[in-house]
Short mmCIF file of N, CA and C in Angstrom, two decimals:
data_model
loop_
_atom_site.label_atom_id
_atom_site.label_comp_id
_atom_site.label_asym_id
_atom_site.label_seq_id
_atom_site.Cartn_x
_atom_site.Cartn_y
_atom_site.Cartn_z
N UNK W 1 19.54 34.51 12.52
CA UNK W 1 18.19 35.07 12.30
C UNK W 1 18.31 36.32 11.55
N UNK W 2 17.35 36.50 10.58
CA UNK W 2 17.40 37.72 9.76
C UNK W 2 16.04 38.25 9.53
N UNK W 3 15.90 39.59 9.64
CA UNK W 3 14.67 40.34 9.40
C UNK W 3 14.69 41.12 8.11
N UNK W 4 13.75 40.95 7.34
CA UNK W 4 13.72 41.83 6.08
C UNK W 4 12.45 42.73 6.08
N UNK W 5 12.65 43.95 5.97
CA UNK W 5 11.53 44.94 6.04
C UNK W 5 11.25 45.69 4.81
N UNK W 6 12.06 45.32 3.68
CA UNK W 6 11.89 46.09 2.44
C UNK W 6 10.48 45.79 1.94
N UNK W 7 9.91 46.87 1.36
CA UNK W 7 8.38 46.68 0.85
C UNK W 7 8.36 45.51 -0.13
N UNK W 8 7.40 44.62 0.00
CA UNK W 8 7.26 43.57 -0.90
C UNK W 8 8.17 42.36 -0.68
N UNK W 9 9.04 42.49 0.20
CA UNK W 9 9.94 41.35 0.54
C UNK W 9 10.09 41.14 2.03
N UNK W 10 9.09 41.62 2.83
CA UNK W 10 9.14 41.43 4.22
C UNK W 10 9.14 40.01 4.69
N UNK W 11 9.95 39.76 5.69
CA UNK W 11 10.12 38.31 6.10
C UNK W 11 11.00 38.12 7.33
N UNK W 12 10.85 37.06 8.00
CA UNK W 12 11.65 36.59 9.12
C UNK W 12 12.32 35.25 8.62
N UNK W 13 13.66 35.24 8.76
CA UNK W 13 14.39 34.11 8.23
C UNK W 13 15.21 33.50 9.30
N UNK W 14 15.11 32.18 9.54
CA UNK W 14 15.95 31.58 10.70
C UNK W 14 16.82 30.40 10.01
N UNK W 15 17.91 30.28 10.56
CA UNK W 15 18.80 29.21 9.91
C UNK W 15 19.62 28.58 11.06
N UNK W 16 19.62 27.32 11.25
CA UNK W 16 20.42 26.69 12.28
C UNK W 16 21.49 25.87 11.52
N UNK W 17 22.67 26.06 11.87
CA UNK W 17 23.83 25.34 11.15
C UNK W 17 23.77 23.89 11.47
N UNK W 18 23.26 23.49 12.58
CA UNK W 18 23.19 22.08 12.97
C UNK W 18 21.82 21.69 13.49
N UNK W 19 21.45 21.73 14.71
CA UNK W 19 20.30 21.34 15.27
C UNK W 19 19.35 22.56 15.79
N UNK W 20 18.05 22.31 15.66
CA UNK W 20 17.19 23.35 16.25
C UNK W 20 16.09 22.75 17.09
N UNK W 21 16.06 23.06 18.33
CA UNK W 21 15.03 22.55 19.22
C UNK W 21 14.17 23.66 19.88
N UNK W 22 12.87 23.51 19.87
CA UNK W 22 11.96 24.60 20.39
C UNK W 22 11.07 23.87 21.49
N UNK W 23 10.98 24.48 22.58
CA UNK W 23 10.12 24.02 23.71
C UNK W 23 9.12 25.12 24.13
N UNK W 24 7.88 24.77 24.05
CA UNK W 24 6.70 25.76 24.42
C UNK W 24 6.03 25.19 25.69
N UNK W 25 6.06 25.89 26.79
CA UNK W 25 5.51 25.48 28.14
C UNK W 25 4.06 25.32 28.14
N UNK W 26 3.33 26.05 27.22
CA UNK W 26 1.89 26.01 27.19
C UNK W 26 1.38 25.69 25.82
N UNK W 27 0.72 26.67 25.17
CA UNK W 27 0.06 26.53 23.89
C UNK W 27 0.93 27.07 22.81
N UNK W 28 0.79 26.49 21.54
CA UNK W 28 1.41 27.01 20.43
C UNK W 28 0.55 27.09 19.33
N UNK W 29 0.54 28.20 18.57
CA UNK W 29 -0.44 28.41 17.46
C UNK W 29 0.28 28.90 16.30
N UNK W 30 -0.09 28.44 15.14
CA UNK W 30 0.56 28.90 13.88
C UNK W 30 -0.63 29.15 12.91
N UNK W 31 -0.73 30.33 12.34
CA UNK W 31 -1.75 30.73 11.47
C UNK W 31 -1.10 31.26 10.12
N UNK W 32 -1.46 30.70 9.00
CA UNK W 32 -1.15 31.14 7.70
C UNK W 32 -2.31 31.75 7.04
N UNK W 33 -2.38 33.10 7.09
CA UNK W 33 -3.70 33.80 6.63
C UNK W 33 -3.89 33.65 5.08
N UNK W 34 -2.84 33.64 4.35
CA UNK W 34 -3.03 33.41 2.89
C UNK W 34 -1.75 32.89 2.27
N UNK W 35 -1.86 32.07 1.33
CA UNK W 35 -0.74 31.36 0.74
C UNK W 35 -0.71 29.88 1.14
N UNK W 36 0.52 29.42 1.17
CA UNK W 36 0.74 27.99 1.41
C UNK W 36 1.66 27.78 2.58
N UNK W 37 1.71 26.49 3.09
CA UNK W 37 2.68 26.09 4.10
C UNK W 37 3.34 24.86 3.61
N UNK W 38 4.64 24.89 3.60
CA UNK W 38 5.48 23.72 3.04
C UNK W 38 6.49 23.26 4.14
N UNK W 39 6.48 21.95 4.25
CA UNK W 39 7.53 21.36 5.14
C UNK W 39 8.32 20.33 4.35
N UNK W 40 9.59 20.49 4.11
CA UNK W 40 10.49 19.63 3.30
C UNK W 40 11.48 18.88 4.24
N UNK W 41 11.44 17.62 4.30
CA UNK W 41 12.43 16.84 4.94
C UNK W 41 13.34 16.14 3.85
N UNK W 42 14.46 16.62 3.64
CA UNK W 42 15.33 16.13 2.54
C UNK W 42 15.92 14.82 2.73
N UNK W 43 16.10 14.38 4.03
CA UNK W 43 16.66 13.05 4.38
C UNK W 43 16.19 12.81 5.83
N UNK W 44 15.78 11.54 6.06
CA UNK W 44 15.28 11.28 7.43
C UNK W 44 13.82 11.05 7.52
N UNK W 45 13.17 11.15 8.71
CA UNK W 45 11.92 10.83 9.02
C UNK W 45 11.17 11.93 9.63
N UNK W 46 9.88 11.94 9.69
CA UNK W 46 9.05 12.80 10.51
C UNK W 46 8.15 11.97 11.50
N UNK W 47 8.17 12.31 12.77
CA UNK W 47 7.35 11.68 13.71
C UNK W 47 6.48 12.76 14.47
N UNK W 48 5.17 12.33 14.57
CA UNK W 48 4.21 13.15 15.35
C UNK W 48 3.84 12.16 16.54
N UNK W 49 3.84 12.65 17.75
CA UNK W 49 3.42 11.90 18.96
C UNK W 49 2.43 12.83 19.74
N UNK W 50 1.26 12.20 20.03
CA UNK W 50 0.35 12.96 20.91
C UNK W 50 0.05 11.98 22.02
N UNK W 51 0.75 12.31 23.21
CA UNK W 51 0.84 11.48 24.37
C UNK W 51 -0.56 11.40 25.07
N UNK W 52 -1.24 12.47 25.16
CA UNK W 52 -2.57 12.48 25.72
C UNK W 52 -3.53 13.38 24.82
N UNK W 53 -4.67 12.98 24.65
CA UNK W 53 -5.58 13.74 23.86
C UNK W 53 -5.70 13.17 22.40
N UNK W 54 -6.14 13.95 21.53
CA UNK W 54 -6.30 13.48 20.14
C UNK W 54 -5.62 14.29 19.05
N UNK W 55 -5.80 14.00 17.90
CA UNK W 55 -5.22 14.69 16.74
C UNK W 55 -6.38 14.94 15.78
N UNK W 56 -6.64 16.07 15.41
CA UNK W 56 -7.75 16.47 14.52
C UNK W 56 -7.24 17.12 13.27
N UNK W 57 -7.75 16.87 12.11
CA UNK W 57 -7.41 17.51 10.92
C UNK W 57 -8.78 17.80 10.24
N UNK W 58 -8.98 19.11 9.72
CA UNK W 58 -10.07 19.49 9.02
C UNK W 58 -9.57 19.99 7.79
N UNK W 59 -9.82 19.27 6.64
CA UNK W 59 -9.32 19.49 5.32
C UNK W 59 -10.50 19.92 4.44
N UNK W 60 -10.37 21.08 3.76
CA UNK W 60 -11.45 21.70 3.09
C UNK W 60 -11.98 20.82 1.86
N UNK W 61 -11.03 20.45 1.02
CA UNK W 61 -11.37 19.67 -0.14
C UNK W 61 -10.72 18.22 -0.41
N UNK W 62 -9.31 18.25 -0.43
CA UNK W 62 -8.77 16.98 -0.84
C UNK W 62 -7.49 16.73 0.08
N UNK W 63 -7.31 15.56 0.48
CA UNK W 63 -6.04 15.12 1.06
C UNK W 63 -5.38 14.12 0.28
N UNK W 64 -4.21 14.33 -0.29
CA UNK W 64 -3.58 13.46 -1.21
C UNK W 64 -2.26 12.91 -0.50
N UNK W 65 -2.02 11.55 -0.50
CA UNK W 65 -0.96 10.86 -0.01
C UNK W 65 -0.18 10.09 -1.00
N UNK W 66 1.03 10.40 -1.31
CA UNK W 66 1.78 9.51 -2.22
C UNK W 66 2.90 8.80 -1.36
N UNK W 67 2.77 7.44 -1.39
CA UNK W 67 3.65 6.61 -0.63
C UNK W 67 3.81 5.30 -1.28
N UNK W 68 4.97 4.56 -1.01
CA UNK W 68 5.09 3.21 -1.48
C UNK W 68 4.17 2.33 -0.74
N UNK W 69 3.96 2.55 0.58
CA UNK W 69 3.15 1.67 1.39
C UNK W 69 2.51 2.55 2.51
N UNK W 70 1.35 2.30 2.88
CA UNK W 70 0.74 2.89 4.03
C UNK W 70 0.23 1.88 5.03
N UNK W 71 0.64 2.05 6.18
CA UNK W 71 0.29 1.03 7.27
C UNK W 71 -0.42 1.78 8.37
N UNK W 72 -1.58 1.32 8.76
CA UNK W 72 -2.42 1.94 9.73
C UNK W 72 -2.75 1.00 10.87
N UNK W 73 -2.58 1.27 12.09
CA UNK W 73 -2.98 0.48 13.22
C UNK W 73 -3.88 1.31 14.06
N UNK W 74 -5.12 1.02 14.11
CA UNK W 74 -6.11 1.86 14.84
C UNK W 74 -7.29 1.06 15.25
N UNK W 75 -7.90 1.46 16.21
CA UNK W 75 -9.30 0.95 16.64
C UNK W 75 -10.30 1.85 15.97
N UNK W 76 -11.09 1.35 15.10
CA UNK W 76 -12.13 2.13 14.40
C UNK W 76 -13.24 2.54 15.39
N UNK W 77 -13.70 3.70 15.17
CA UNK W 77 -14.80 4.25 15.98
C UNK W 77 -15.90 4.61 15.12
N UNK W 78 -16.91 5.36 15.61
CA UNK W 78 -17.97 5.86 14.86
C UNK W 78 -17.47 6.74 13.76
N UNK W 79 -18.10 6.70 12.56
CA UNK W 79 -17.73 7.65 11.47
C UNK W 79 -18.93 8.53 11.20
N UNK W 80 -18.61 9.65 10.85
CA UNK W 80 -19.76 10.70 10.52
C UNK W 80 -20.18 10.56 9.14
N UNK W 81 -20.97 11.51 8.72
CA UNK W 81 -21.45 11.45 7.29
C UNK W 81 -20.35 11.71 6.32
N UNK W 82 -20.47 11.18 5.18
CA UNK W 82 -19.48 11.42 4.03
C UNK W 82 -19.12 10.10 3.30
N UNK W 83 -18.13 10.28 2.60
CA UNK W 83 -17.71 9.10 1.67
C UNK W 83 -16.25 8.87 1.90
N UNK W 84 -15.86 7.65 1.95
CA UNK W 84 -14.58 7.21 1.89
C UNK W 84 -14.22 6.56 0.52
N UNK W 85 -13.28 7.05 -0.18
CA UNK W 85 -12.94 6.46 -1.45
C UNK W 85 -11.45 6.12 -1.47
N UNK W 86 -11.19 4.89 -1.89
CA UNK W 86 -9.86 4.35 -2.12
C UNK W 86 -9.66 4.04 -3.56
N UNK W 87 -8.55 4.55 -4.14
CA UNK W 87 -8.42 4.30 -5.56
C UNK W 87 -6.85 4.07 -5.82
N UNK W 88 -6.65 2.99 -6.67
CA UNK W 88 -5.39 2.56 -6.99
C UNK W 88 -5.27 2.26 -8.44
N UNK W 89 -4.25 2.39 -9.05
CA UNK W 89 -4.11 2.18 -10.47
C UNK W 89 -3.74 0.59 -10.70
N UNK W 90 -3.29 -0.07 -9.67
CA UNK W 90 -2.92 -1.51 -9.90
C UNK W 90 -3.80 -2.43 -8.99
N UNK W 91 -3.82 -2.41 -7.76
CA UNK W 91 -4.71 -3.32 -6.93
C UNK W 91 -4.79 -2.69 -5.56
N UNK W 92 -5.95 -3.21 -4.89
CA UNK W 92 -6.28 -2.91 -3.56
C UNK W 92 -6.59 -4.16 -2.89
N UNK W 93 -6.05 -4.45 -1.63
CA UNK W 93 -6.37 -5.65 -0.94
C UNK W 93 -6.72 -5.28 0.43
N UNK W 94 -7.88 -5.79 0.98
CA UNK W 94 -8.24 -5.73 2.36
C UNK W 94 -8.12 -7.03 3.02
N UNK W 95 -7.45 -7.13 4.10
CA UNK W 95 -7.20 -8.44 4.71
C UNK W 95 -7.58 -8.36 6.17
N UNK W 96 -8.32 -9.39 6.79
CA UNK W 96 -8.59 -9.50 8.18
C UNK W 96 -8.62 -10.92 8.43
N UNK W 97 -7.61 -11.39 9.37
CA UNK W 97 -7.50 -12.73 9.63
C UNK W 97 -7.40 -13.71 8.39
N UNK W 98 -8.33 -14.70 8.31
CA UNK W 98 -8.21 -15.56 7.12
C UNK W 98 -9.04 -15.00 5.88
N UNK W 99 -9.60 -13.85 6.11
CA UNK W 99 -10.42 -13.15 5.05
C UNK W 99 -9.69 -12.20 4.25
N UNK W 100 -9.96 -12.14 2.94
CA UNK W 100 -9.36 -11.20 2.09
C UNK W 100 -10.25 -10.77 0.92
N UNK W 101 -10.23 -9.56 0.60
CA UNK W 101 -10.86 -9.02 -0.67
C UNK W 101 -9.79 -8.34 -1.47
N UNK W 102 -9.61 -8.81 -2.65
CA UNK W 102 -8.66 -8.22 -3.58
C UNK W 102 -9.32 -7.76 -4.84
N UNK W 103 -8.90 -6.55 -5.29
CA UNK W 103 -9.38 -5.93 -6.46
C UNK W 103 -8.27 -5.59 -7.34
N UNK W 104 -8.22 -5.98 -8.62
CA UNK W 104 -7.22 -5.53 -9.52
C UNK W 104 -8.00 -4.98 -10.76
N UNK W 105 -7.15 -4.66 -11.79
CA UNK W 105 -7.76 -4.05 -12.98
C UNK W 105 -8.56 -5.22 -13.86
N UNK W 106 -8.36 -6.49 -13.50
CA UNK W 106 -8.97 -7.55 -14.29
C UNK W 106 -9.94 -8.25 -13.49
N UNK W 107 -9.94 -8.33 -12.17
CA UNK W 107 -10.88 -9.20 -11.40
C UNK W 107 -10.99 -8.64 -9.88
N UNK W 108 -12.08 -9.25 -9.27
CA UNK W 108 -12.21 -9.05 -7.81
C UNK W 108 -12.23 -10.48 -7.34
N UNK W 109 -11.64 -10.66 -6.20
CA UNK W 109 -11.65 -12.01 -5.56
C UNK W 109 -11.96 -11.82 -4.06
N UNK W 110 -12.92 -12.66 -3.49
CA UNK W 110 -13.22 -12.69 -2.17
C UNK W 110 -12.83 -14.01 -1.62
N UNK W 111 -11.97 -14.10 -0.64
CA UNK W 111 -11.46 -15.34 -0.04
C UNK W 111 -11.75 -15.39 1.41
N UNK W 112 -12.11 -16.63 1.94
CA UNK W 112 -12.18 -16.92 3.35
C UNK W 112 -12.00 -18.33 3.56
N UNK W 113 -11.04 -18.72 4.42
CA UNK W 113 -10.85 -20.03 5.02
C UNK W 113 -10.98 -21.07 3.98
N UNK W 114 -10.25 -20.97 2.85
CA UNK W 114 -10.36 -21.97 1.71
C UNK W 114 -11.40 -21.82 0.72
N UNK W 115 -12.32 -20.96 0.94
CA UNK W 115 -13.45 -20.69 -0.05
C UNK W 115 -13.10 -19.40 -0.77
N UNK W 116 -13.64 -19.27 -2.08
CA UNK W 116 -13.36 -18.02 -2.85
C UNK W 116 -14.44 -17.76 -3.82
N UNK W 117 -14.65 -16.53 -4.19
CA UNK W 117 -15.54 -16.07 -5.24
C UNK W 117 -14.67 -15.22 -6.07
N UNK W 118 -14.69 -15.46 -7.38
CA UNK W 118 -13.90 -14.50 -8.19
C UNK W 118 -14.83 -13.93 -9.36
N UNK W 119 -14.83 -12.65 -9.57
CA UNK W 119 -15.55 -11.91 -10.55
C UNK W 119 -14.66 -11.39 -11.60
N UNK W 120 -14.88 -11.72 -12.88
CA UNK W 120 -14.01 -11.23 -13.88
C UNK W 120 -14.82 -10.99 -15.15
N UNK W 121 -14.23 -10.65 -16.32
CA UNK W 121 -14.89 -10.55 -17.60
C UNK W 121 -15.50 -11.87 -18.05
N UNK W 122 -14.96 -12.93 -17.67
CA UNK W 122 -15.44 -14.29 -18.06
C UNK W 122 -16.62 -14.74 -17.34
N UNK W 123 -16.81 -14.20 -16.00
CA UNK W 123 -17.97 -14.60 -15.25
C UNK W 123 -17.63 -14.60 -13.81
N UNK W 124 -18.52 -15.34 -13.04
CA UNK W 124 -18.40 -15.61 -11.61
C UNK W 124 -17.99 -16.95 -11.24
N UNK W 125 -16.90 -17.05 -10.56
CA UNK W 125 -16.40 -18.41 -10.23
C UNK W 125 -16.35 -18.60 -8.73
N UNK W 126 -17.07 -19.67 -8.27
CA UNK W 126 -17.13 -19.92 -6.85
C UNK W 126 -16.49 -21.29 -6.49
N UNK W 127 -15.62 -21.24 -5.52
CA UNK W 127 -14.93 -22.50 -5.05
C UNK W 127 -15.09 -22.62 -3.59
N UNK W 128 -15.79 -23.60 -3.16
CA UNK W 128 -16.05 -23.88 -1.68
C UNK W 128 -16.37 -25.32 -1.55
N UNK W 129 -16.24 -25.81 -0.28
CA UNK W 129 -16.63 -27.15 -0.06
C UNK W 129 -18.15 -27.41 -0.13
N UNK W 130 -18.91 -26.42 0.28
CA UNK W 130 -20.40 -26.42 0.02
C UNK W 130 -20.92 -25.18 -0.48
N UNK W 131 -21.67 -25.09 -1.53
CA UNK W 131 -22.24 -23.90 -2.14
C UNK W 131 -23.78 -24.00 -1.96
N UNK W 132 -24.28 -22.98 -1.32
CA UNK W 132 -25.76 -22.89 -1.08
C UNK W 132 -26.39 -21.70 -1.90
N UNK W 133 -27.23 -22.00 -2.78
CA UNK W 133 -27.95 -21.00 -3.58
C UNK W 133 -29.37 -20.88 -3.16
N UNK W 134 -29.88 -19.71 -3.02
CA UNK W 134 -31.29 -19.47 -2.71
C UNK W 134 -31.71 -20.23 -1.43
N UNK W 135 -30.81 -20.32 -0.52
CA UNK W 135 -31.19 -21.07 0.73
C UNK W 135 -31.74 -20.07 1.81
#
């Protein structure tokens, strides 16, 4: 552990040659009044576990996530006001049971149990055992 008190370079520096474990018996608070906070994991994983209670994040402007894949398992609840936007340069697929909505740069396809609707630059294509229009 090192303290620096020279004007303009004040700081507290900690280094663990191997493992570092911290236990707090009650509350813990971290406040960054100005500047940034950075967490770098050079190899390995990060795990967050909330055994009781919830996890809240309040983000002022933008949250950005870069990942090869994102997997979410959750029960959806009520949502508040606002907009959710999902953007991808290649494709987005939403899947529930036998239903699927797929969007690419060239077309949008809606599929369910053997029926499908495809929209692309050529037109709208519908494939189903029975097609009802204006019914």
